[in-house]
JSON list of C-alpha atoms in Angstrom, two decimals:
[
{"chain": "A", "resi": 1, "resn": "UNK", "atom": "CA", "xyz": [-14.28, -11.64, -7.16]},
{"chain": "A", "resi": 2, "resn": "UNK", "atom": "CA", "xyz": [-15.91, -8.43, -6.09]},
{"chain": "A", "resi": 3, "resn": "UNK", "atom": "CA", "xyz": [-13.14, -7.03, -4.60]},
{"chain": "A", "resi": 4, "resn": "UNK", "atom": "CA", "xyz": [-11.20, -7.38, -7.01]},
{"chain": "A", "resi": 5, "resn": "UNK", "atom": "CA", "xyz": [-13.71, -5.83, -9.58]},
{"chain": "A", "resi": 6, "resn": "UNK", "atom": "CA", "xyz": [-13.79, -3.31, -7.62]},
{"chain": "A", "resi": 7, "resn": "UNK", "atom": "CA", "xyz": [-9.88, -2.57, -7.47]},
{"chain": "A", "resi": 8, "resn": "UNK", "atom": "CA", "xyz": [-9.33, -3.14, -11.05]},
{"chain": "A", "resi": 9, "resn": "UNK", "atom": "CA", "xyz": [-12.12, -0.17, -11.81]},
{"chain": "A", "resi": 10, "resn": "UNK", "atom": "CA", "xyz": [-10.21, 2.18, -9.95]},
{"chain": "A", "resi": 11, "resn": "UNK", "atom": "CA", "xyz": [-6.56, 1.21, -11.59]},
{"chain": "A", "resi": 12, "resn": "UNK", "atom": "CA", "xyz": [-6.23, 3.07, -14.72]},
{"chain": "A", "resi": 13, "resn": "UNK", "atom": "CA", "xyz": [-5.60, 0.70, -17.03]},
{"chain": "A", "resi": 14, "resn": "UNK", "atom": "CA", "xyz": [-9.54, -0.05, -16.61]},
{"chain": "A", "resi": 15, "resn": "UNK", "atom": "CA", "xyz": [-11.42, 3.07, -15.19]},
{"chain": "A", "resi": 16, "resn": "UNK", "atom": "CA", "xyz": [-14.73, 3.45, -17.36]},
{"chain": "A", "resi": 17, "resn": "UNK", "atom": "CA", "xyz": [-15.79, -0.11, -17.71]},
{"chain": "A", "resi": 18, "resn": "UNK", "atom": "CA", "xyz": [-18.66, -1.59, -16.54]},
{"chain": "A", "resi": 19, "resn": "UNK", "atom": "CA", "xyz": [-18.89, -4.33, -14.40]},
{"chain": "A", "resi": 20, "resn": "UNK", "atom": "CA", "xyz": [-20.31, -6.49, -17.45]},
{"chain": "A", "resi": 21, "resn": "UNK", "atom": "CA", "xyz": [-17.12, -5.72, -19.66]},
{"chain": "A", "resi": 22, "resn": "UNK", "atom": "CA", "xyz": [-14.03, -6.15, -16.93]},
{"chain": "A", "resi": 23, "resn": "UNK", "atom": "CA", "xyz": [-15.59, -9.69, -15.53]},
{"chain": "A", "resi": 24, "resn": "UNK", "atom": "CA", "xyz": [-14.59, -11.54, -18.46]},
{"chain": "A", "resi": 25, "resn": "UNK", "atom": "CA", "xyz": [-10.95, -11.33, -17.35]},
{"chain": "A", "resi": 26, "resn": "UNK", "atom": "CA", "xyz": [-12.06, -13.06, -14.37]},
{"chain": "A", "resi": 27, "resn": "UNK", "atom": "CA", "xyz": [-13.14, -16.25, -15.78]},
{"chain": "A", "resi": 28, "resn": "UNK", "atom": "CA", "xyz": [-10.01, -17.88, -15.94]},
{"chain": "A", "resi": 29, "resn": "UNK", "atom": "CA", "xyz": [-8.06, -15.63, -12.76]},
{"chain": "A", "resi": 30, "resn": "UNK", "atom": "CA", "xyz": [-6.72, -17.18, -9.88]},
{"chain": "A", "resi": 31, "resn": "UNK", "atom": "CA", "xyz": [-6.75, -15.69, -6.07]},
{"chain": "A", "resi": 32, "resn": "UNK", "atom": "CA", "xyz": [-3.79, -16.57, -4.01]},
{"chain": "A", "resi": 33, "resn": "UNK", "atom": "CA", "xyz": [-2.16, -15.51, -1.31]},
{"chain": "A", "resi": 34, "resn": "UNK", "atom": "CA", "xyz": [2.12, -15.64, -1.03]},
{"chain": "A", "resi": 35, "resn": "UNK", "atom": "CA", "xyz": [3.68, -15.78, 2.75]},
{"chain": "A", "resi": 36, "resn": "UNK", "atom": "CA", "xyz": [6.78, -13.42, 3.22]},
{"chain": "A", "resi": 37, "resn": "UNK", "atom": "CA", "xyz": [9.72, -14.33, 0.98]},
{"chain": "A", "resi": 38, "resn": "UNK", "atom": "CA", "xyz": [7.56, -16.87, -1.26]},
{"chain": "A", "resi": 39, "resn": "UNK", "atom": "CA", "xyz": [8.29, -16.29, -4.63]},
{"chain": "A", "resi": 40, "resn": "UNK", "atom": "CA", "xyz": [5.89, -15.38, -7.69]},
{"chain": "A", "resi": 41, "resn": "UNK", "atom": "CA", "xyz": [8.00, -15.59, -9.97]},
{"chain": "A", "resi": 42, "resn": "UNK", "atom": "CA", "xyz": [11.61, -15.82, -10.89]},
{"chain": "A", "resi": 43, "resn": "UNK", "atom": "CA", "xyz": [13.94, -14.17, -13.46]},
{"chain": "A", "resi": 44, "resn": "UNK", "atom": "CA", "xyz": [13.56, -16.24, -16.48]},
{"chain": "A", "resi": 45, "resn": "UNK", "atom": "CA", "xyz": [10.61, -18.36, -16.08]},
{"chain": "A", "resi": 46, "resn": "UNK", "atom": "CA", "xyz": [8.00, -18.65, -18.70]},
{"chain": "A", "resi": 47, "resn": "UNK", "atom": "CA", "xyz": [5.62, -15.63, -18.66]},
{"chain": "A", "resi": 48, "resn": "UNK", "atom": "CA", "xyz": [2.16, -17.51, -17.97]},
{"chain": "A", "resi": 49, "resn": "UNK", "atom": "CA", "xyz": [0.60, -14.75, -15.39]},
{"chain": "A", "resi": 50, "resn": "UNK", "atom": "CA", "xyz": [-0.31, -10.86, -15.55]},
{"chain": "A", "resi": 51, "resn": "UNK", "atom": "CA", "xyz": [-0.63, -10.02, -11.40]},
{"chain": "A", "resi": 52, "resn": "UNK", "atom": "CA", "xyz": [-2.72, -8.02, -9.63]},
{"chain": "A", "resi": 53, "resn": "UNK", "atom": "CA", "xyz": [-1.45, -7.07, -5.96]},
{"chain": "A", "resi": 54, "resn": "UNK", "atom": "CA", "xyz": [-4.56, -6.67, -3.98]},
{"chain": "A", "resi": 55, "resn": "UNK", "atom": "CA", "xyz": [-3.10, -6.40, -0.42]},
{"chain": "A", "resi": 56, "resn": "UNK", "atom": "CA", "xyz": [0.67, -6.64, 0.98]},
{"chain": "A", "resi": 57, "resn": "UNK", "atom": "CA", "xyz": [4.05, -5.57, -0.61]},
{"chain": "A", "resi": 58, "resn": "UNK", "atom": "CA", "xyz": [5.68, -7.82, -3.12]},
{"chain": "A", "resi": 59, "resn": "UNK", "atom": "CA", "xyz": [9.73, -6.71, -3.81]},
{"chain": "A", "resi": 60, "resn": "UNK", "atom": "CA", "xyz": [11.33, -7.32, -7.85]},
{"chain": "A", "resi": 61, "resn": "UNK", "atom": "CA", "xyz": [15.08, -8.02, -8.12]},
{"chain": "A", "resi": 62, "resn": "UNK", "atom": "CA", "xyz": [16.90, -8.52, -11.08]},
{"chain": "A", "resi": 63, "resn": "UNK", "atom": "CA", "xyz": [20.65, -10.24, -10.89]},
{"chain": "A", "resi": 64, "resn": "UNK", "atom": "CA", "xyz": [23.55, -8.21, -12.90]},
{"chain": "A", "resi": 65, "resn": "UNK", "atom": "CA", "xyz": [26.00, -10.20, -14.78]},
{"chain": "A", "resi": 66, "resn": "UNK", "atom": "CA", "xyz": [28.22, -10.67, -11.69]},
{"chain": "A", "resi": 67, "resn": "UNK", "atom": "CA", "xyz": [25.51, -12.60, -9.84]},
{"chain": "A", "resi": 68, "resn": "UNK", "atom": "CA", "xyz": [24.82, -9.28, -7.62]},
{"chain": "A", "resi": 69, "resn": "UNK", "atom": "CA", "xyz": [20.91, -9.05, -6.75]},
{"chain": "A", "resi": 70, "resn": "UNK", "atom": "CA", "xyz": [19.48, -6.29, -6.95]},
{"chain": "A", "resi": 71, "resn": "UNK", "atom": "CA", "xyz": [16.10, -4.31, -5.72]},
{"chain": "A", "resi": 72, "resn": "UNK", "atom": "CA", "xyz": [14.57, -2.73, -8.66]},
{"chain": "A", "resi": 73, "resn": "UNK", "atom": "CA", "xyz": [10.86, -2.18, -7.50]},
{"chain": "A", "resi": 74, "resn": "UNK", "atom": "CA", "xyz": [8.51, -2.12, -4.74]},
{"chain": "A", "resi": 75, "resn": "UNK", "atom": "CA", "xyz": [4.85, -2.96, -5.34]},
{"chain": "A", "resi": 76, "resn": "UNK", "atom": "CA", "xyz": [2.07, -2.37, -3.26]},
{"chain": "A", "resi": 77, "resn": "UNK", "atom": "CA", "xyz": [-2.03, -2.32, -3.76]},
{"chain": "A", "resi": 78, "resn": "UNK", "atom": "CA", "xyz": [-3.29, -1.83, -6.55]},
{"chain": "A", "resi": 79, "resn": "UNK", "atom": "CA", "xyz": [0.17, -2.36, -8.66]},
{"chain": "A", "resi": 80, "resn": "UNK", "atom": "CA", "xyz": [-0.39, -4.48, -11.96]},
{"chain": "A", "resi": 81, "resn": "UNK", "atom": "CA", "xyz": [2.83, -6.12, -12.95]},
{"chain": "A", "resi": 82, "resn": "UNK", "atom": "CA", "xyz": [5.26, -7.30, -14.69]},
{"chain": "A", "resi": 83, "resn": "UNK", "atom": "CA", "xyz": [5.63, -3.74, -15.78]},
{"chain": "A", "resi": 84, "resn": "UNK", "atom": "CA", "xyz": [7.54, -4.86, -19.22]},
{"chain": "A", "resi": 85, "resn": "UNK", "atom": "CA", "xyz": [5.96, -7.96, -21.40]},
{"chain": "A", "resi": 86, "resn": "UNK", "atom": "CA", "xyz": [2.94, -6.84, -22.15]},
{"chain": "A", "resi": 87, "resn": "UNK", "atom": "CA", "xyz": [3.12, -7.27, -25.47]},
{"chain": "A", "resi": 88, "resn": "UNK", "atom": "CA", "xyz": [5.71, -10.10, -26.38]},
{"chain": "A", "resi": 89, "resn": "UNK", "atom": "CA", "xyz": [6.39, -13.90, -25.33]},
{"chain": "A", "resi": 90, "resn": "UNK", "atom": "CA", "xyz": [9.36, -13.23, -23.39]},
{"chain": "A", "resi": 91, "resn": "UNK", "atom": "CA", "xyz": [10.39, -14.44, -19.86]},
{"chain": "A", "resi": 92, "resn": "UNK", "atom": "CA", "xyz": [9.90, -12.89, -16.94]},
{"chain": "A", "resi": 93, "resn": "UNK", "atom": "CA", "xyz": [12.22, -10.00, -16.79]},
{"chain": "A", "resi": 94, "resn": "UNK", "atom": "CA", "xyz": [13.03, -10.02, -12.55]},
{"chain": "A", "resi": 95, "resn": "UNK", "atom": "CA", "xyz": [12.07, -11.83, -9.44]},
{"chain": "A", "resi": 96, "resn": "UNK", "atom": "CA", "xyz": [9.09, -10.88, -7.46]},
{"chain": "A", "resi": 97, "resn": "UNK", "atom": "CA", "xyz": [8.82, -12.02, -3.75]},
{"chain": "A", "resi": 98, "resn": "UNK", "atom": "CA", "xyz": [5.94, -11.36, -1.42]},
{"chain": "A", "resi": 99, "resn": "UNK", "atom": "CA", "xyz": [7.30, -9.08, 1.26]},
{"chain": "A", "resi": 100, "resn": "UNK", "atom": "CA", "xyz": [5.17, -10.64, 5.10]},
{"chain": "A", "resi": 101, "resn": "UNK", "atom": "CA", "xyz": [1.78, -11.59, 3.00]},
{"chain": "A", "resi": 102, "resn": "UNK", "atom": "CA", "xyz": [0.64, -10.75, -0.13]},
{"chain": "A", "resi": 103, "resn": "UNK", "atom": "CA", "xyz": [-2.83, -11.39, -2.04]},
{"chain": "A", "resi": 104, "resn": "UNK", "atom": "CA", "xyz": [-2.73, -11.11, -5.84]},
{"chain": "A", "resi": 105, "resn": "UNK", "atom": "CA", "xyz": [-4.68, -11.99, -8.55]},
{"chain": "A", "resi": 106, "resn": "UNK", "atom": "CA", "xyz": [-3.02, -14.37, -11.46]},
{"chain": "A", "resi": 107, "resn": "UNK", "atom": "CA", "xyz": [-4.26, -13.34, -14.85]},
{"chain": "A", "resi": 108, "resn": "UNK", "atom": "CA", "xyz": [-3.24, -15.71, -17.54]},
{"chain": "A", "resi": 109, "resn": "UNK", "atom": "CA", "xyz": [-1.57, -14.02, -20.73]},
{"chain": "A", "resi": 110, "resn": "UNK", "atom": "CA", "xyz": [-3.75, -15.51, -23.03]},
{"chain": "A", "resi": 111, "resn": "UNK", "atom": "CA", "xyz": [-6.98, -14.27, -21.36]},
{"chain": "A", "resi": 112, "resn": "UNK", "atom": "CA", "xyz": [-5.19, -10.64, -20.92]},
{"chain": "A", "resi": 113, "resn": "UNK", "atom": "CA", "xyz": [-4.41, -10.42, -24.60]},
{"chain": "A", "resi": 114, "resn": "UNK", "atom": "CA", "xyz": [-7.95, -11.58, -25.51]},
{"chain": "A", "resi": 115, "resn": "UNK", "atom": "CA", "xyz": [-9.10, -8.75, -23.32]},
{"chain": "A", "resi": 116, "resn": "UNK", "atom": "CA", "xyz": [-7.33, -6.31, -24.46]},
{"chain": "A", "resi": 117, "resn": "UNK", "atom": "CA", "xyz": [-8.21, -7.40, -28.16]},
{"chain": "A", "resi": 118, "resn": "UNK", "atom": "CA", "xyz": [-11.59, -6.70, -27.06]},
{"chain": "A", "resi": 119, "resn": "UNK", "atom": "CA", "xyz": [-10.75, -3.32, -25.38]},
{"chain": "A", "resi": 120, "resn": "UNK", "atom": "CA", "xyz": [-8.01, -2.03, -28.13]},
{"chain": "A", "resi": 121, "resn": "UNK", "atom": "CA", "xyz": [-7.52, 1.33, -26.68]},
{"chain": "A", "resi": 122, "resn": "UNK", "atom": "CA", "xyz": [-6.75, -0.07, -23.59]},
{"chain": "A", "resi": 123, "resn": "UNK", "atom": "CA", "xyz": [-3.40, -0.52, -25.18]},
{"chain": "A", "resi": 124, "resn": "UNK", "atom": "CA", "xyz": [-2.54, 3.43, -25.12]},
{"chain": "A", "resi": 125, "resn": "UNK", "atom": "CA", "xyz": [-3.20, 3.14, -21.61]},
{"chain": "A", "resi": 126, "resn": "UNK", "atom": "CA", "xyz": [-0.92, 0.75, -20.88]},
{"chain": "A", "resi": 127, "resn": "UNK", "atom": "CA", "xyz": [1.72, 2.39, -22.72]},
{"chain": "A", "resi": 128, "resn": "UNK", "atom": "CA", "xyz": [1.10, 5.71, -20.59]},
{"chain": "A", "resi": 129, "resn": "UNK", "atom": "CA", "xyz": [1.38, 3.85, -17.20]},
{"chain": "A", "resi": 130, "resn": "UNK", "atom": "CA", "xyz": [4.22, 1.98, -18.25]},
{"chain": "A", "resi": 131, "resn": "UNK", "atom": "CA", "xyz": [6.06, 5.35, -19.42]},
{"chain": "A", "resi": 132, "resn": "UNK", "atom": "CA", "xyz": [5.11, 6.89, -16.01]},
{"chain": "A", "resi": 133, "resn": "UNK", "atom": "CA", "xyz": [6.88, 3.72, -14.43]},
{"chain": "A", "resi": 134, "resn": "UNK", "atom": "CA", "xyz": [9.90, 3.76, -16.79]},
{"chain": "A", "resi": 135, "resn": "UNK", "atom": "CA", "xyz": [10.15, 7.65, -15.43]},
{"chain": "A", "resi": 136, "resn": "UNK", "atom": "CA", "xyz": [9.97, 6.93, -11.73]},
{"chain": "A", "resi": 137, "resn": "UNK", "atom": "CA", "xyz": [13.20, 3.97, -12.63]},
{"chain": "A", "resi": 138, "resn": "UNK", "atom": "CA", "xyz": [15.17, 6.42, -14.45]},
{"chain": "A", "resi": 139, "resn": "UNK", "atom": "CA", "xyz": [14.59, 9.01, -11.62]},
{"chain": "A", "resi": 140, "resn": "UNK", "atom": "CA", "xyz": [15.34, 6.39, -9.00]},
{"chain": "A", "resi": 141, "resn": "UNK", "atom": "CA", "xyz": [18.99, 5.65, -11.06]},
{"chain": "A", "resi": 142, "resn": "UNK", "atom": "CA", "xyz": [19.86, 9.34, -11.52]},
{"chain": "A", "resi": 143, "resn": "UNK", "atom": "CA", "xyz": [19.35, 9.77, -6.88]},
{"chain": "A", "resi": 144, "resn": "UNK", "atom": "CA", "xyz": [21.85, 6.73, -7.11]},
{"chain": "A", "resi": 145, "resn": "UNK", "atom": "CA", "xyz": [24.04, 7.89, -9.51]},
{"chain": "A", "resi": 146, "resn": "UNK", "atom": "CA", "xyz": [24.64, 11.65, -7.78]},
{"chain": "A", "resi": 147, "resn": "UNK", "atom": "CA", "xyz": [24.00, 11.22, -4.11]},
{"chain": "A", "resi": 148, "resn": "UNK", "atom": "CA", "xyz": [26.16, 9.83, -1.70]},
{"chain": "A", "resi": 149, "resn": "UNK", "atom": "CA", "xyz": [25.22, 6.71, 0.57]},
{"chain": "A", "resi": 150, "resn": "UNK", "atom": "CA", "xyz": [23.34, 8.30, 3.11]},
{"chain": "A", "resi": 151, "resn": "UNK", "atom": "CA", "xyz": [21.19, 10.50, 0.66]},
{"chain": "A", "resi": 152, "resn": "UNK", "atom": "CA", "xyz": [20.47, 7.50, -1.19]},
{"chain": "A", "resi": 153, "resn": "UNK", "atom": "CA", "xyz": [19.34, 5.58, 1.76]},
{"chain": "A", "resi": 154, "resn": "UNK", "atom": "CA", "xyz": [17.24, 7.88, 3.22]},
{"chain": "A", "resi": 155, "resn": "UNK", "atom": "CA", "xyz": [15.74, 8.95, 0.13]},
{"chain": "A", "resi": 156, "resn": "UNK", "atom": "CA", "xyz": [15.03, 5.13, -0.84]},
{"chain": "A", "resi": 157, "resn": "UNK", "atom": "CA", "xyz": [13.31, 5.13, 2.76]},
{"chain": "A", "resi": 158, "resn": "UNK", "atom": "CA", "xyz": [11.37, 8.26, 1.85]},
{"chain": "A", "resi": 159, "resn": "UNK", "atom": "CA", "xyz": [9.93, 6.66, -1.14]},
{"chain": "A", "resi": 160, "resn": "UNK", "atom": "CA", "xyz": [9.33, 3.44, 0.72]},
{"chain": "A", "resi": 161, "resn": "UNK", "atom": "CA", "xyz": [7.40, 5.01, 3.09]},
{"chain": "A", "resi": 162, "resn": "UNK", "atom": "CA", "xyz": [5.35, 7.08, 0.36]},
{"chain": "A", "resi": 163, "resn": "UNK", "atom": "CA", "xyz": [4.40, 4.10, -1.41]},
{"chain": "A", "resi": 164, "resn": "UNK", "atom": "CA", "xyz": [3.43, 1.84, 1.22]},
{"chain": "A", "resi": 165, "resn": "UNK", "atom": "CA", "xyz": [1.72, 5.16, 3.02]},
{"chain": "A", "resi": 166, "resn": "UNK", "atom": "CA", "xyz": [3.24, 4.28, 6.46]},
{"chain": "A", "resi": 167, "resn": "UNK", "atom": "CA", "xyz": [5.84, 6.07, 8.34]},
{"chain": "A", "resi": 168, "resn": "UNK", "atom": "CA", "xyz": [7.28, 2.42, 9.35]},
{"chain": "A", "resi": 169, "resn": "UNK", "atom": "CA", "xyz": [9.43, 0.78, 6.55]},
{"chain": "A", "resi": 170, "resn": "UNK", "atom": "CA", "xyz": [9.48, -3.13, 6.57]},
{"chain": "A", "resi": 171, "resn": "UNK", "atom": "CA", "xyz": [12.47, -3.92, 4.86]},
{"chain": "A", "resi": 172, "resn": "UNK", "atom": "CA", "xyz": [15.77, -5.89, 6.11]},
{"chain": "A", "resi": 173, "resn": "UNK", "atom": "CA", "xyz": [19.22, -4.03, 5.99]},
{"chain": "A", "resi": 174, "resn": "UNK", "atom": "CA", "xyz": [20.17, -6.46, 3.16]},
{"chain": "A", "resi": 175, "resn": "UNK", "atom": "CA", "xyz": [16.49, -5.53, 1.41]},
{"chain": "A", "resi": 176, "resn": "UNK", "atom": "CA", "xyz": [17.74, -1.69, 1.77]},
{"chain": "A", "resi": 177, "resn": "UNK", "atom": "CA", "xyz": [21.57, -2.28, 0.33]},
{"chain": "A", "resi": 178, "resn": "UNK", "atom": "CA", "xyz": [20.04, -4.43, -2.95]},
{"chain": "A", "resi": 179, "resn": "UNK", "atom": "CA", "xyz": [18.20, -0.44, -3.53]},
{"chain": "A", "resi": 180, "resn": "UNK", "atom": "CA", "xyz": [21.05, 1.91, -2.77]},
{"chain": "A", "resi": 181, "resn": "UNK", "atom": "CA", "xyz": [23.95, -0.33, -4.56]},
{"chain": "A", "resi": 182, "resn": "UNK", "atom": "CA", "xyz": [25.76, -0.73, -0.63]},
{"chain": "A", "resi": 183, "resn": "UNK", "atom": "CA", "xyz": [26.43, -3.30, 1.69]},
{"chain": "A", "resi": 184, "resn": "UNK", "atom": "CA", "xyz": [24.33, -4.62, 4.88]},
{"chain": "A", "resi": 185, "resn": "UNK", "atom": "CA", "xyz": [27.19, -3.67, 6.89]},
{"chain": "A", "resi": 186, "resn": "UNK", "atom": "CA", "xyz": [27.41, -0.11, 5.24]},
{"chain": "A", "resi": 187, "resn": "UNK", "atom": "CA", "xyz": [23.43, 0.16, 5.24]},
{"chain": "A", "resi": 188, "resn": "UNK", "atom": "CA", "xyz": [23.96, -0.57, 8.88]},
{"chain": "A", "resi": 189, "resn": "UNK", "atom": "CA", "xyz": [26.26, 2.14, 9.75]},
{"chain": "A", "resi": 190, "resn": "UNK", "atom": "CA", "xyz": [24.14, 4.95, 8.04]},
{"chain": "A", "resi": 191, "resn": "UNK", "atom": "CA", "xyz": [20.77, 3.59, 9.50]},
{"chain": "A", "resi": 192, "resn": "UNK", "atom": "CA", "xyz": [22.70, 4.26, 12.58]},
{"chain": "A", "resi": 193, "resn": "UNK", "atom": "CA", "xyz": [24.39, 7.81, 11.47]},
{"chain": "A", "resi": 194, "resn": "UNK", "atom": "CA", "xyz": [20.95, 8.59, 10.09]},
{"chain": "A", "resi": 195, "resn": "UNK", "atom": "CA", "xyz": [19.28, 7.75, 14.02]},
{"chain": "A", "resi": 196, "resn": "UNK", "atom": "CA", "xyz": [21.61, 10.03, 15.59]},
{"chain": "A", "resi": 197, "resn": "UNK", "atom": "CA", "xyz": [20.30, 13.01, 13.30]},
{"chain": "A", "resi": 198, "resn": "UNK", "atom": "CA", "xyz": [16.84, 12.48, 14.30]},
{"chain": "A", "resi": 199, "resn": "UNK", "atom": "CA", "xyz": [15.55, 11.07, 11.17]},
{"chain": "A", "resi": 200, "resn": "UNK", "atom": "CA", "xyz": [14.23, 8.13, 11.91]},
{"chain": "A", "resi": 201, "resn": "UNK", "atom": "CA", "xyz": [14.42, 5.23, 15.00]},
{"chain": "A", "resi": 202, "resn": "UNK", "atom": "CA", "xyz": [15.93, 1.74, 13.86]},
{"chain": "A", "resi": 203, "resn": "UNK", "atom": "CA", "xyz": [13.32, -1.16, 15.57]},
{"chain": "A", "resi": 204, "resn": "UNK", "atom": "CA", "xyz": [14.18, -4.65, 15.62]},
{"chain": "A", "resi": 205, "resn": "UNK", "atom": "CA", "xyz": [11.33, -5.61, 13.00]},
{"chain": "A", "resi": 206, "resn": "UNK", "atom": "CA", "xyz": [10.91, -2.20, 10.79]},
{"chain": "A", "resi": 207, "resn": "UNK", "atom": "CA", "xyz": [12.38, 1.59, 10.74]},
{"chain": "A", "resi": 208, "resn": "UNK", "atom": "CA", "xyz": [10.06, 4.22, 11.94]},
{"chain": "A", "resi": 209, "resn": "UNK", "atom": "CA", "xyz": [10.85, 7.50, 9.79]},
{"chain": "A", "resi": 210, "resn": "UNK", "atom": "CA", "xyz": [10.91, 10.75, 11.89]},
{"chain": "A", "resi": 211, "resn": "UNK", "atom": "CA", "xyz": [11.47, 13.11, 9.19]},
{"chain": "A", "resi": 212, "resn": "UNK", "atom": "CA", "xyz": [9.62, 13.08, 6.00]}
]
């Protein structure tokens, strides 16, 4: 569990505790590791588990009333989540699936909340990430709400890319379309448009982004 002390200290939900305060959330955590499109988690289910993403990429999708899916987040090291819950019983509010592999660390509730009943101002904390997060969605809907289909995409690549801190983006055409609000086939087309400009080179397995 070292490791994973060690990640926790430097999130900031935890920075300033010792070693001797943070391992009590430890004694009743579970290590596992998810293969690519296993699922956490679905929309729904009971919320038994806080998760902490220690290596790998783990996508959240939420379905609209229609039945559409759609991409609403992108996690990568380091990432605590579900983002919303922290402080209620309810379900969990979207689908996370490991993106290739992904390592986390399963938290149960009950030990989180006895935690943080231990470490009350962690609570303000919490609130101030979560506020952050709740900015970066509300940014994320006003790009889809005034650009056109191509901005969107490559923007949604840009940010991609920033997150994971690689110039190659691992995500399928389909993956892509649930962030923009498109079609594969109209993802597709752009990627395509967008290769022509120079912007980045479409690879059978990932897109490699040219222009940053």
């Amino acid at each position: 569990m070292k490791e994973w002390q060690t990640l926790l200290k430097k999130m900031d939900f935890f920075q300033g505790l010792t070693d001797e305060e943070i391992t009590p959330l430890f004694a009743q955590a579970i290590e596992k590791k998810f293969e690519d499109k296993e699922i956490l988690f679905s929309e729904g289910d009971e919320r038994k588990f806080l998760y902490v993403l220690g290596k790998g990429t783990v996508l959240v999708s939420k379905l609209s009333e229609d039945g559409e899916e759609s991409l609403i987040n992108i996690l990568t090291s380091g990432e605590i989540f579900p983002h919303t819950g922290f402080f209620d019983d309810g379900p969990y509010p979207g689908t996370a699936t490991a993106k290739k592999q992904a390592e986390v660390l399963m938290v149960p509730i009950v030990a989180f909340e006895r935690f943080i009943e231990t470490h009350p101002e962690l609570a303000f904390r919490i609130i101030k990430v979560m506020n952050k997060k709740i900015f970066l969605l509300q940014r994320k809907l006003n790009d889809m709400l005034s650009l056109n289909v191509e901005d969107r995409l490559f923007s949604a690549l840009k940010q991609v890319g920033q997150l994971t801190q690689a110039e190659k983006v691992h995500l399928t055409h389909q993956e892509l379309g649930n962030i923009v609000g498109a079609s594969r086939e109209t993802v597709t087309r752009q990627l395509k448009k967008l290769e022509k400009q120079g912007k980045l080179e479409v690879k059978k397995d990932h897109i490699k982004l040219l222009e940053c």
